[in-house]
Every structure is written in structure tokens, then in C-alpha cells.
Amino acid sequence: MKKSYLLIILILVGIIATLLVNINVRAWDNGIAKTPPMGWNSWNIFHENINETQIKQIADTMVSSGMKDAGYIYLNLDDNWMANPARDSNGNLISDPTRFPSGIKALADYVHGKGLKLGIYGDRGAKTCAGVAQSGSKGYEDRDAKTFASWGIDYLKYDNCNIPNGSDMKTDYQKMQTALANCGRPIVFSICAWEYQSWMPSTGNLWRTTRDILDQWDGTGNAYGFVGIINSIDQNSKYTSSAGPGAWNDPDMLEIGNTGCTVEEYRTQMSMWCMMASPLLSGNDIRKMSQSIKDILLNKEVIAIDQDSLGKQGYRVKSSNGNEVWVKPLADGTKAVALLNRNSSTQSITVNWSDIGITGSASVRDLWAKADKGSFNGSYTASVASHGTVVLKISTGPVNTPVPTPTPAEISAFTKLEAENYNDINSSTIQIVDTVNGGKGVGYIENGNYLVYKRINFGNGSTSLKALVADSLTANIDIRLNSPTGTLIGTLKVATTGDWNTYTEQTCDISKVTGVNDVYLMFSGAVNLDWFTFAGSNTPTSTNTSTYTPTNTSVAFTGDFNGDGVVNMADIIIMAGSFNSVLGDNKYNLLYDANKDGVINMSDVMVLALKFNTFVN
Ligand code: GLA
């Protein structure tokens, strides 16, 4: 073979090998972090000085400031939450008795009670970076993962300090990955090893691509290799193709609001983190946020770029004298574009449609100005402040707007309301479980979770609730109307049934409710729920007569039993569950009795069939 051919072949092999290393073909799918995790972390502002009073105040503020509603869900403890030494005499991790006297489980309960999730910090070595004795998870991976799960932890940041000789980074992280996969609870796995390695996307949900971030614009020359905002952007942008749903490059936490940078520079951190589909973990004292910092952290249109379901990391398409154009394709076919100015003076920056793969005329919205700029042919130019970023959403043609969720049909409160047919949920851990007689229900409920059943019609009034539940512990279910903080109409104090598979009907009184309401079941403690129903003055009192004639003929027969807005096979299947039953045998199936003759049979199916494939509402 000629020397020149050999050279070409070698070059080609090299290119292919590089592509294989950089393209993440097999991300770890543990079912969570499908969009970049959002929350708050203690390190950037409090460093090692954390305690439970302050963390609870942060949880309160995440709710009251609107952060939770904007998507910041994870409240993450960083280093130094542990006791010194960090383990009890059995080798289990324990929290510092002075700073976290109630323990981490109690903190998790508190945080979950606010509708948030709790994250924690550990290390693959012998000690965490704070250097506390016995604080590392090396050799304790399974035990520590189980401890975290038993406390209700939802997120683990796993650091890279104090590594014993002979350790292998990949092996250590994969050990913890396996331990988390087997711990019985979905826990986001955040690899913090200060650099990208090709095995990380198949090992964690996110991985740090940089050393620690500084509250500075440019950290070039830092003795530890720590990085400023602009350096972090440059390093993180090298691994664009590795990011996707469930697996994210992590350029470290936000410094927004920590006073070392200008408001423009902080806006650039938010803009570029969102363009790069990065985790958004705020790191400021949110108890004392100025309005300008809130405006940055809470800009929902910019956050939507980060959280876009396509999960593409944006990339630089043009760079000239410190003026840059970046693009991020979005799920609806539009494109997010960032115009980034690295210069020390205001610059005019132009995005040409050819830079971002579109032609003709396109409409432009400025997401910081929150303004539609109009329709432009071929390009758009904006003035960008020093170290600032303009973020645009650019659409050509009709945007694929998401199909709006249909309003659920009204459902009678006096029918059996299947627990798994909820319309809304505030938890990612609740699962549909098998219950009794081939039925389904909900399980894995935790303190602070709630389920919403929309448009429940209480007719002329209902005064009690009955539910089929299983519980090896005890739990309370508060029944509220129309919002998580709406009117409390009663509490079902669930007595233990002995185990999670033994179901009993349990009842409580409620204050009289009439008309149509959304029902919120608010859980304190764990319980399995198969179904629930309401009863009252206008519902049948007899449960045992085959000659029963329904008295509530006002119950509307919509045919849409699962409330998804359309009458189809799914509804026939629900109806079939009560087939040939007489209403007196089962007073909950009043809704299926289309012709009101007191029995569910083929004639009712015929009525339903006439409505087949029609939309309710
Ligand atoms: C490392 C990590 C930081 C932080 C500290 C805590 O430096 O990179 O993000 O967790 O440890 O000690």
C-alpha cells in the first residue's frame, strides 16, 4: 500500500474513533432528570456553614419566592452536613447532631411537605472535600445508597476528594450508580469529578465538565484551575453531543446573586446555562434576593429554553472578535438563539438565518425584553451590552403548538373514583400498583404528595368519604377542594391494615360539599389507595338490594369515565368492569347506568357506542 493511502486510512480511523468517544450513544436511563435538574445548592453561598434552621428557611423561600413554581424543585445540601466522625458505631452515615439535630429524614419530610425534593452530597473517596473522618463512601456504596433512600433523598452529588491509592474513577462512580439503581428509590446521580470522561453519560444523570465555578466573569489563571462564568461556558461547550434527556453536561452551579459579577454577567450565566441545557442550581441566599436577581432566575421563557423536551445542548455557530451567535433547536421546531458579547463595550451582533439553518422570513421574540420584535428577512441584529447576552426565539412558519389538554369531563362524586385516574400529581415517585382482584391503585406515596381529581360533581351534597386502602403503617389523607391549600373538608385517618397488600374500606365524615369541585387528596405518610368515593344525603343508603332504583338520575352520563375528554375503548373497558352488576350491589357504578334502569348491561353499552369517538366538552 502506498504511504499516502496508509496515512489517509489512519486519519479516517482517528476521526471515527474521536466521533465514537464524543457521541453519547448510550445514556443511563433511570427514568429521571429527563430535563436538566433545577433547584438550589448550599455550596456557593454557605460553603461548609449549613444547618437545619437555615435550610428550612431556604425551603420556605423556594416556595414563597416563586422558585418552586418556576421549576426549581431540588433543595440540595452540599458538603459538611455529616457528623464528625461521620458514621455511627454500625457504620451508617449520620448528620451533625448540633447543626442537623432532627436528622436528615425529618428534613426530607419537611422539604417534601413543601412539594420540593431533597438532595444530598457524598464522595467516592475516603473523605469528602471537607475532610471529615469516615465521610467518604468508598467501600460503603450500597449501605450509603440505602441510607439515602431510607431518608427519602432524591438527588446525590458525588464528589471526587481524598481518593485512596489504587482507586479507579470510573469503577468508583459505577459502583455508586449500581448502588443507587438497587436502593429502591429514584435518585438523580450527579457526578462531580471536575472533568468530562466518555463513560459519564452512561453512568450518571449529569457530570461536571469543569472545576469549581467562581463568582467571577473570567477566572483565567486561578491557582486551582477554578473557572469564571465565561471559562465554564467554553469548557462545557466541548461536549455538546453528549447531552440529551436524562444525561446532562454540568458547567457547575449558578452564582447569580452572589455580588461578584454585574447584572449583565449574571444574565449571561442564566442565558448560556439555558442555551446549553445545563442543570440550573441557584447558589445564592434566596432569602435576600433583589428584584433584578429574581427577574433573572425566574424568567420563565428563558427557563423554558433550558427545559425544552428535545434536550439538545445549544452550540456556537459563529464567533468574530468576541461576538458570538449560538443556537439551540427546540421541540416545537423553533430555535433559541443567543447573541453573546465577550467584549468590554456594547456591540451590534447579527444572526444570519443561514447561520442557524433557516431561510425566508421569520418572527423574532426577545426573551429578556419579553417582546415580539416582528418578522425579519434573512437576519436580525441586536445591540448587546458588554458581557451581556440577548436570547431570542426564532420561528418560521406555523409553530407546532402543543395540543391543549382537554378539560376533563365531570364525574359524579358518588361513583367509585379509581385512584390511578388522577388528573394531576405533585410527585414523581408515586406509581400505579396492582391492588386487589386484578385492580389497580396508587402506591409509593410519600409525605407531602398529593393527587388531584378534577371536576368531581357532589350534586346536592355529600357528607362522607369511603376509600379502599392498604397500609402497613398509618397515614392521614386530608381532602381539600380546588387547590393544595383549599378548603379542608375532612381527614381520613388511615388505620394500619397490617401490610401493603391487605385492603380494607375505611370511612370518614366530611363537611357537606355540593356542586362541582376539584378534589385534592393530600397525603401525610405512606398509604396504598385503590379507590375512593363519597356518600351523602342524596346517595343510596342501601347497599344490598337488587331492586334498588337509582334516585340520583341527575348524574350526567357523559361516557367519558376516565375524564380524558374523549369517549373510546378505554371507557368501554371501565364500564365492562361493572357489567351485569345491579346498582344496588355496587352503588358506585351509578355513572355507567346510561339508561337509568338500575343495571349495567348491553343496553348501556349501546348508549355508549353512540357516543364513540366523540369529544366531551
Ligand atoms: C468540590 C466540588 C464543589 C463543592 C465542594 C465541597 O470542590 O467541586 O462543587 O461540592 O467540593 O467541598
PDB file of N, CA and C in Angstrom, residues 52 81-85 94-103:
ATOM      1  N   GLU A  52     -29.915  23.100  59.908  1.00  0.00           N
ATOM      2  CA  GLU A  52     -31.281  22.766  59.502  1.00  0.00           C
ATOM      3  C   GLU A  52     -32.232  23.971  59.542  1.00  0.00           C
ATOM      4  N   TRP A  81     -22.632  18.267  55.889  1.00  0.00           N
ATOM      5  CA  TRP A  81     -23.870  18.019  56.636  1.00  0.00           C
ATOM      6  C   TRP A  81     -23.664  16.896  57.658  1.00  0.00           C
ATOM      7  N   MET A  82     -22.521  16.198  57.544  1.00  0.00           N
ATOM      8  CA  MET A  82     -22.335  14.994  58.366  1.00  0.00           C
ATOM      9  C   MET A  82     -21.742  15.320  59.741  1.00  0.00           C
ATOM     10  N   ALA A  83     -21.894  14.342  60.659  1.00  0.00           N
ATOM     11  CA  ALA A  83     -21.276  14.440  61.983  1.00  0.00           C
ATOM     12  C   ALA A  83     -19.767  14.223  61.833  1.00  0.00           C
ATOM     13  N   ASN A  84     -19.009  14.476  62.878  1.00  0.00           N
ATOM     14  CA  ASN A  84     -17.562  14.245  62.866  1.00  0.00           C
ATOM     15  C   ASN A  84     -17.181  13.360  64.066  1.00  0.00           C
ATOM     16  N   PRO A  85     -16.796  12.113  63.871  1.00  0.00           N
ATOM     17  CA  PRO A  85     -16.733  11.364  62.630  1.00  0.00           C
ATOM     18  C   PRO A  85     -18.142  11.148  62.045  1.00  0.00           C
ATOM     19  N   ILE A  94     -24.333   9.601  59.607  1.00  0.00           N
ATOM     20  CA  ILE A  94     -25.264  10.368  60.445  1.00  0.00           C
ATOM     21  C   ILE A  94     -25.001  11.859  60.242  1.00  0.00           C
ATOM     22  N   SER A  95     -26.043  12.658  60.504  1.00  0.00           N
ATOM     23  CA  SER A  95     -25.880  14.105  60.318  1.00  0.00           C
ATOM     24  C   SER A  95     -25.272  14.718  61.575  1.00  0.00           C
ATOM     25  N   ASP A  96     -24.722  15.909  61.414  1.00  0.00           N
ATOM     26  CA  ASP A  96     -24.120  16.616  62.546  1.00  0.00           C
ATOM     27  C   ASP A  96     -25.188  16.869  63.611  1.00  0.00           C
ATOM     28  N   PRO A  97     -24.953  16.398  64.844  1.00  0.00           N
ATOM     29  CA  PRO A  97     -26.022  16.474  65.850  1.00  0.00           C
ATOM     30  C   PRO A  97     -26.337  17.900  66.290  1.00  0.00           C
ATOM     31  N   THR A  98     -25.400  18.814  66.118  1.00  0.00           N
ATOM     32  CA  THR A  98     -25.678  20.199  66.532  1.00  0.00           C
ATOM     33  C   THR A  98     -26.352  20.973  65.417  1.00  0.00           C
ATOM     34  N   ARG A  99     -25.837  20.793  64.195  1.00  0.00           N
ATOM     35  CA  ARG A  99     -26.370  21.607  63.097  1.00  0.00           C
ATOM     36  C   ARG A  99     -27.623  20.986  62.461  1.00  0.00           C
ATOM     37  N   PHE A 100     -27.731  19.646  62.504  1.00  0.00           N
ATOM     38  CA  PHE A 100     -28.933  18.982  61.964  1.00  0.00           C
ATOM     39  C   PHE A 100     -29.511  18.047  63.031  1.00  0.00           C
ATOM     40  N   PRO A 101     -29.927  18.626  64.191  1.00  0.00           N
ATOM     41  CA  PRO A 101     -30.335  17.774  65.320  1.00  0.00           C
ATOM     42  C   PRO A 101     -31.530  16.878  65.001  1.00  0.00           C
ATOM     43  N   SER A 102     -32.403  17.276  64.088  1.00  0.00           N
ATOM     44  CA  SER A 102     -33.590  16.435  63.823  1.00  0.00           C
ATOM     45  C   SER A 102     -33.287  15.317  62.837  1.00  0.00           C
ATOM     46  N   GLY A 103     -32.108  15.347  62.252  1.00  0.00           N
ATOM     47  CA  GLY A 103     -31.738  14.284  61.307  1.00  0.00           C
ATOM     48  C   GLY A 103     -32.225  14.608  59.896  1.00  0.00           C
TER      49      GLY A 103
END
